[in-house]
């Protein structure tokens, strides 16, 4: 029941302006549970409702950053919860759309790490480690993404949600990509179908342009791929490491024995 209500609240066609909901709340007798409690507002109730059911979309401490008079409706509130800070927002032109997928990054030796972030957009790549906040995927994720992007394209100047969706679509191409992120605790897959996750996820002033450039530069270095292949193919288990060391020692001893035989002759 509540999940159905949550989905209806995220549809563009169901939006009511917050100021109307505020007037309705003030006209009711349920603005607080007790005289000692702080008076409720629509934006506080909205945050509490979404936090309990879409916690990965609710930016911590966002109520202190948002001016409630500037929030249009529920979809606008969810979008504002993901707005990157000015220090994290480095818009620049995206020079190429040839972005390596998660599998290609894995083969190049990139490690993936869950990052407890303020928002989904809080992604970072440094020293061969790609850090990403948790993204929960369920049956309603695609609908939420589509409604956020539709509202952003029609009514907003900044398109950071569209930037995030594009970046995820670049990175996550095959079920193997989803499996890697799932294994590293970055995607929480409630669909239990890696192929379905692809469907759910499915320019200028691109805020992840620097991230894309760094990932491409890392994958272009041959040494990173060689090192990753060595680890993934030959050092993936303790027995493989022991076998490789034993083979190396045997080769060294054989070489030493050959050299000694030649010297004696």
CSV table of N, CA and C in Angstrom, one decimal, residues 251-265:
chain,number,residue,atom,x,y,z
A,251,UNK,N,62.5,-22.6,-12.1
A,251,UNK,CA,63.2,-22.1,-13.3
A,251,UNK,C,64.5,-21.5,-12.9
A,252,UNK,N,64.6,-20.8,-11.8
A,252,UNK,CA,65.9,-20.2,-11.4
A,252,UNK,C,66.9,-21.3,-11.1
A,253,UNK,N,66.5,-22.3,-10.4
A,253,UNK,CA,67.4,-23.4,-10.0
A,253,UNK,C,67.9,-24.1,-11.3
A,254,UNK,N,67.0,-24.3,-12.3
A,254,UNK,CA,67.4,-24.9,-13.5
A,254,UNK,C,68.4,-24.1,-14.3
A,255,UNK,N,68.2,-22.8,-14.2
A,255,UNK,CA,69.1,-21.8,-14.9
A,255,UNK,C,70.5,-21.9,-14.2
A,256,UNK,N,70.4,-21.9,-12.9
A,256,UNK,CA,71.7,-21.9,-12.1
A,256,UNK,C,72.5,-23.2,-12.4
A,257,UNK,N,71.7,-24.3,-12.5
A,257,UNK,CA,72.4,-25.6,-12.7
A,257,UNK,C,73.0,-25.6,-14.1
A,258,UNK,N,72.3,-25.1,-15.1
A,258,UNK,CA,72.8,-25.0,-16.5
A,258,UNK,C,74.1,-24.2,-16.5
A,259,UNK,N,74.0,-23.0,-15.9
A,259,UNK,CA,75.2,-22.1,-15.9
A,259,UNK,C,76.4,-22.8,-15.2
A,260,UNK,N,76.2,-23.5,-14.1
A,260,UNK,CA,77.2,-24.2,-13.4
A,260,UNK,C,77.8,-25.3,-14.3
A,261,UNK,N,77.0,-26.0,-15.0
A,261,UNK,CA,77.5,-27.1,-15.9
A,261,UNK,C,78.3,-26.5,-17.0
A,262,UNK,N,77.9,-25.4,-17.5
A,262,UNK,CA,78.7,-24.7,-18.6
A,262,UNK,C,80.1,-24.3,-18.1
A,263,UNK,N,80.1,-23.8,-16.8
A,263,UNK,CA,81.4,-23.3,-16.2
A,263,UNK,C,82.3,-24.5,-16.0
A,264,UNK,N,81.8,-25.6,-15.5
A,264,UNK,CA,82.6,-26.7,-15.3
A,264,UNK,C,83.2,-27.3,-16.5
A,265,UNK,N,82.5,-27.2,-17.6
A,265,UNK,CA,83.0,-27.7,-18.9
A,265,UNK,C,84.1,-26.8,-19.4
